[in-house]
PDB file of C-alpha atoms and ligand atoms in Angstrom:
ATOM      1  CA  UNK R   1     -13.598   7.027  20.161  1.00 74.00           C
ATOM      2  CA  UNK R   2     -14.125   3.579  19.525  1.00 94.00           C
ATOM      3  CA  UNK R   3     -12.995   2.689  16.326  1.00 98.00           C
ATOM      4  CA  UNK R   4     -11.317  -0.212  15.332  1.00 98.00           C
ATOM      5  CA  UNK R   5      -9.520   1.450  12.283  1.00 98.00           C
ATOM      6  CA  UNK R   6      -8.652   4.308  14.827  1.00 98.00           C
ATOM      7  CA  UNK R   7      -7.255   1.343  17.019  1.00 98.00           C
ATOM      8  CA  UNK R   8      -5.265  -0.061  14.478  1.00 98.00           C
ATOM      9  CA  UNK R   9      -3.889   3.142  13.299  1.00 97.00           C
ATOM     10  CA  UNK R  10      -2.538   3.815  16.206  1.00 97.00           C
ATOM     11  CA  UNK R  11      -1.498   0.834  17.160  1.00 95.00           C
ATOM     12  CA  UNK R  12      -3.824  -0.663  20.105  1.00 96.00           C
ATOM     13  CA  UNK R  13      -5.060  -3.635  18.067  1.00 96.00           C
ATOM     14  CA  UNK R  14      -2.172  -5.404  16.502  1.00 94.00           C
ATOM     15  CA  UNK R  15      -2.113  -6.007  12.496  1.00 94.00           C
ATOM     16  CA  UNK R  16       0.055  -7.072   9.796  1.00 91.00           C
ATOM     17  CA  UNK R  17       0.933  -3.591   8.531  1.00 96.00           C
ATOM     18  CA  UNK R  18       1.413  -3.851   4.997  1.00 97.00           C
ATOM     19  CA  UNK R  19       2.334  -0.204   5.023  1.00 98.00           C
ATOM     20  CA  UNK R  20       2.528   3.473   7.342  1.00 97.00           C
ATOM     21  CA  UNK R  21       3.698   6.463   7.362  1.00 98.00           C
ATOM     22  CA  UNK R  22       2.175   9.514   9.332  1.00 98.00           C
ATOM     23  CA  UNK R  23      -1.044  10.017   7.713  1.00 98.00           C
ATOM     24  CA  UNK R  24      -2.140   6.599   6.156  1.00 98.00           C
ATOM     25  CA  UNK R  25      -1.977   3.085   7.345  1.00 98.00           C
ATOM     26  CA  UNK R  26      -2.114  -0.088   4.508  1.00 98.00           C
ATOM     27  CA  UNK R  27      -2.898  -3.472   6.403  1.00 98.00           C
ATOM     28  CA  UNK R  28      -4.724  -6.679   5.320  1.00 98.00           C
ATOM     29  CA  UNK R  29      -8.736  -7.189   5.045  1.00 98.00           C
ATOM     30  CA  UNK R  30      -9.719  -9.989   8.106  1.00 97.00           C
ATOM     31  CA  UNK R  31     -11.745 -11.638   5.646  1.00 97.00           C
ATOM     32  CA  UNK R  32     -10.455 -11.050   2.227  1.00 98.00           C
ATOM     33  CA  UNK R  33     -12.208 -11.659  -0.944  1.00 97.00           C
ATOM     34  CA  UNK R  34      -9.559 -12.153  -3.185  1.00 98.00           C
ATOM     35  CA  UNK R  35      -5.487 -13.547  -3.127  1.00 98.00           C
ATOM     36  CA  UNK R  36      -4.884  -9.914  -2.500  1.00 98.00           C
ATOM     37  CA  UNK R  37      -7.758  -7.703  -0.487  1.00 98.00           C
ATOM     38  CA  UNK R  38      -5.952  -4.875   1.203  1.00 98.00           C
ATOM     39  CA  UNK R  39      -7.308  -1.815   3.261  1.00 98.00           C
ATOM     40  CA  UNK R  40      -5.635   1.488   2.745  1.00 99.00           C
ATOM     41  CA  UNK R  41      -7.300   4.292   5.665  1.00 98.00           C
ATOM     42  CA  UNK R  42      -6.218   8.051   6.680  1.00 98.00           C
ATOM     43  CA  UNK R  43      -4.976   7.802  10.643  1.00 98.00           C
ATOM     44  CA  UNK R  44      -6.993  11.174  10.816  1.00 98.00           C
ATOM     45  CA  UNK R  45     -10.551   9.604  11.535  1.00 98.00           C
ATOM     46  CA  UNK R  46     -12.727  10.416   8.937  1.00 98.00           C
ATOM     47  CA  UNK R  47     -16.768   8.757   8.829  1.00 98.00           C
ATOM     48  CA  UNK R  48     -17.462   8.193   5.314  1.00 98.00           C
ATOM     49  CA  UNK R  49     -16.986   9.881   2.131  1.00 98.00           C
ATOM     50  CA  UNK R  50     -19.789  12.040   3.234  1.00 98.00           C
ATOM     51  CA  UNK R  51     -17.251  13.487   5.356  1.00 98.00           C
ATOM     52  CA  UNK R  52     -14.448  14.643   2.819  1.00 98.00           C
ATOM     53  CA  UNK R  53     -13.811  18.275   2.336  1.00 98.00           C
ATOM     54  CA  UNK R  54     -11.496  20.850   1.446  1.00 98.00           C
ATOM     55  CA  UNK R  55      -9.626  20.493   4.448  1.00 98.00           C
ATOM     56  CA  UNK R  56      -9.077  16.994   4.448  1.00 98.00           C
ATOM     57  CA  UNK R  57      -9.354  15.596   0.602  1.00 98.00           C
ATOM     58  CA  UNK R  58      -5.473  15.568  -0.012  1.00 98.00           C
ATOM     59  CA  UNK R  59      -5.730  12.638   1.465  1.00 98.00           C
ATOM     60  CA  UNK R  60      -7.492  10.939  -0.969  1.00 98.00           C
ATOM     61  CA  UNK R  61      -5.058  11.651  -3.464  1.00 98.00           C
ATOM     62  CA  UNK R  62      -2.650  10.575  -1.681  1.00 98.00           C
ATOM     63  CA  UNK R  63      -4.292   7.178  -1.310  1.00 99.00           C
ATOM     64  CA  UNK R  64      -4.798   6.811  -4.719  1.00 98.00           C
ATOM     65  CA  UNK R  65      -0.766   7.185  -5.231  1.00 98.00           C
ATOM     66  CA  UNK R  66       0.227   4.649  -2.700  1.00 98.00           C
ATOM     67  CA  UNK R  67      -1.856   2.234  -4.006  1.00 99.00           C
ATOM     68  CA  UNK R  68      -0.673   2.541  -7.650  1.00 98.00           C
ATOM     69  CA  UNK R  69       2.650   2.035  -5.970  1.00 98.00           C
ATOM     70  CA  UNK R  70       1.889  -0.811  -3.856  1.00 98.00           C
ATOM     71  CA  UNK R  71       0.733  -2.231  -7.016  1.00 98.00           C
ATOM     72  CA  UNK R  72       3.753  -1.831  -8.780  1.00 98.00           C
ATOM     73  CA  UNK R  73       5.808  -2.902  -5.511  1.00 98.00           C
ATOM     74  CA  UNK R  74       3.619  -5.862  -5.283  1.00 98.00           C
ATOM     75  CA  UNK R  75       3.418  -6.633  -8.886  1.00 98.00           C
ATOM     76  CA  UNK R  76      -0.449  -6.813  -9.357  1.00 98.00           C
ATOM     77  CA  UNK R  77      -0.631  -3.109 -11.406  1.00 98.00           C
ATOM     78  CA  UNK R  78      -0.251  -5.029 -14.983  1.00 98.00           C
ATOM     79  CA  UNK R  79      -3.034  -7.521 -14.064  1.00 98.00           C
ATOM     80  CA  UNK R  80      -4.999  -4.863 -12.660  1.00 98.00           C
ATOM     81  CA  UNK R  81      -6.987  -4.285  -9.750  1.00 98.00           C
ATOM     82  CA  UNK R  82      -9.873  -2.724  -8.044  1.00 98.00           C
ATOM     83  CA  UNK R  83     -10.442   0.245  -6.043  1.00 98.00           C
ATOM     84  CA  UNK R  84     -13.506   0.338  -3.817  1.00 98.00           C
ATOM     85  CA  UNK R  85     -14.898   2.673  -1.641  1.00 98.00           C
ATOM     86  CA  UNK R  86     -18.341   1.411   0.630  1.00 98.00           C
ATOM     87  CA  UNK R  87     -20.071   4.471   1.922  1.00 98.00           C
ATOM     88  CA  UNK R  88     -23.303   4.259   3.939  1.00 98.00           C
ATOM     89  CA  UNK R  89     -25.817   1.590   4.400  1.00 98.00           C
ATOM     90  CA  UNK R  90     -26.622   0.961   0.848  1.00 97.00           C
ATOM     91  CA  UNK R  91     -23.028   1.280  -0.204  1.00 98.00           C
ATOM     92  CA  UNK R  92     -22.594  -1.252   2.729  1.00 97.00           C
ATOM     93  CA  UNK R  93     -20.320   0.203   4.684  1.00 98.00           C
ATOM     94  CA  UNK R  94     -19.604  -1.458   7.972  1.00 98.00           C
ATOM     95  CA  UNK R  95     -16.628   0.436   9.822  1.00 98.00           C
ATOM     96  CA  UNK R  96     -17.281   3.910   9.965  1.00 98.00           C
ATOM     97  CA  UNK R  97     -14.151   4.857   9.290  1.00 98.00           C
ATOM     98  CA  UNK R  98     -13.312   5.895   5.893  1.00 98.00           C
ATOM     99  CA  UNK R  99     -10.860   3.234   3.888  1.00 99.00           C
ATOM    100  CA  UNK R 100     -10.601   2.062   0.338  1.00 99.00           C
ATOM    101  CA  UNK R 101     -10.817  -1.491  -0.494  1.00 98.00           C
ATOM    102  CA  UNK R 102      -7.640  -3.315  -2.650  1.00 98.00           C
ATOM    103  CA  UNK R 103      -8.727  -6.310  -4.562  1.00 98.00           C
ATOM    104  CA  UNK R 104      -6.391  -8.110  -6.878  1.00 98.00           C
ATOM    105  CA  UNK R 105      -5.147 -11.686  -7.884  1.00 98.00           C
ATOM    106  CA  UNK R 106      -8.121 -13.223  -9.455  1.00 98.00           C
ATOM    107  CA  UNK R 107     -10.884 -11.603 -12.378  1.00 97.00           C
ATOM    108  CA  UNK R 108     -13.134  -9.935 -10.382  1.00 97.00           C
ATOM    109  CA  UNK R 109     -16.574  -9.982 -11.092  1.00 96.00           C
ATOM    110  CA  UNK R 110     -18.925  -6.949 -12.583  1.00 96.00           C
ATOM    111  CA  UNK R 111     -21.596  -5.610 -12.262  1.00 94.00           C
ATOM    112  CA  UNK R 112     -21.339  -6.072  -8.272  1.00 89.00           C
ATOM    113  CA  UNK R 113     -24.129  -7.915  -6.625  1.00 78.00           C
TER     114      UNK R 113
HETATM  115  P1  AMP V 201     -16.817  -2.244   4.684  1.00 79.28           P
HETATM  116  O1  AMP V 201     -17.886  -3.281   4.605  1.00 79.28           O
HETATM  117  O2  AMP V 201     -16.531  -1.553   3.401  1.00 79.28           O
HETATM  118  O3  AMP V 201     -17.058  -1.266   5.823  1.00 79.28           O
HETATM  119  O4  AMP V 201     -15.490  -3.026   4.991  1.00 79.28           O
HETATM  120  C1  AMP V 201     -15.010  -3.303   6.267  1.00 79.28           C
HETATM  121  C2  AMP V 201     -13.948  -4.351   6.089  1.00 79.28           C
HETATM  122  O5  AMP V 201     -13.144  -4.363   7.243  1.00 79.28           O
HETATM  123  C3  AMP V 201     -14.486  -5.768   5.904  1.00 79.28           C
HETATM  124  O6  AMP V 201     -14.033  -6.259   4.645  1.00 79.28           O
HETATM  125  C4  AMP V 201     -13.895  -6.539   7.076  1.00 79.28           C
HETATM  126  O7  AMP V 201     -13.493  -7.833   6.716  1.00 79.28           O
HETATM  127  C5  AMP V 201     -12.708  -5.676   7.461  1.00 79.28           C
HETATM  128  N1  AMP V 201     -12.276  -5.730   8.843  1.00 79.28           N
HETATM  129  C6  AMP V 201     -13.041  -5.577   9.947  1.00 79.28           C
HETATM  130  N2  AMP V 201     -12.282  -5.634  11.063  1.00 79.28           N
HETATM  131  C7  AMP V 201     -11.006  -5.818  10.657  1.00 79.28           C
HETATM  132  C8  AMP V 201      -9.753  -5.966  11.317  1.00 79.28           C
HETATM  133  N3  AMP V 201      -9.639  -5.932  12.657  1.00 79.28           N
HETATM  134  N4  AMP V 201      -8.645  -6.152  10.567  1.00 79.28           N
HETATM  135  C9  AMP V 201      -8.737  -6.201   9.222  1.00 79.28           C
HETATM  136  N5  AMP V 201      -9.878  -6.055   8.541  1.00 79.28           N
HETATM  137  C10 AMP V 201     -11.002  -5.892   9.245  1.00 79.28           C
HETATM  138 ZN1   ZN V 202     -11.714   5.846  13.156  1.00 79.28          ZN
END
């Protein structure tokens, strides 16, 4: 399939790899919004959130986990962050393949535009 978060996940288009293990990959966003803009993704490919389901939504726990401990590790979780998820056109998603946006480092704007 071509995917470019399938391709990094498995290791055909090179990135720094903030962190992997065998079901989740944590690297940095090309064009990053803020000091820290990280993308966490499941190597299984899933489309969208549209696509989550009882066989596959430990996984999105398991996200969440990781990146309350990368934000420990990295020492952003008292400053806080943000968590977000894109899904569809509206929600302007680009990549088709499901992945949760990082954003940290600076006060982030709200209500987004
Ligand atoms: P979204 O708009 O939610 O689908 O987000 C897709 C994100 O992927 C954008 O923030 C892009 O900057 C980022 N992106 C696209 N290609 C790459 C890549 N090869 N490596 C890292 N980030 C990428
Ligand atoms: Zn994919």
């Amino acid at each position: 399939m071509d995917c470019i978060f399938c391709k990094i996940a498995n290791g055909e288009i090179p990135t720094e790899m903030i962190y992997e293990d065998d079901t989740k990959a944590v690297f940095k966003d090309l064009n990053p919004q803020a000091p820290v803009h990280l993308l966490v993704i499941p190597k299984e490919h899933i489309s969208s959130n549209n696509e989550i389901d009882s066989e596959n939504k430990q996984i999105v726990g398991e996200i969440f986990e990781l990146i309350k401990n990368l934000a420990r590790e990295m020492n952003f979780d008292k400053n806080g962050y943000r968590i977000v998820n894109n899904c569809g056109n509206d929600g302007g998603q680009t990549v088709k393949h499901l992945h949760y946006h990082v954003l940290a480092g600076r006060n982030l704007n709200w209500p987004p535009g």
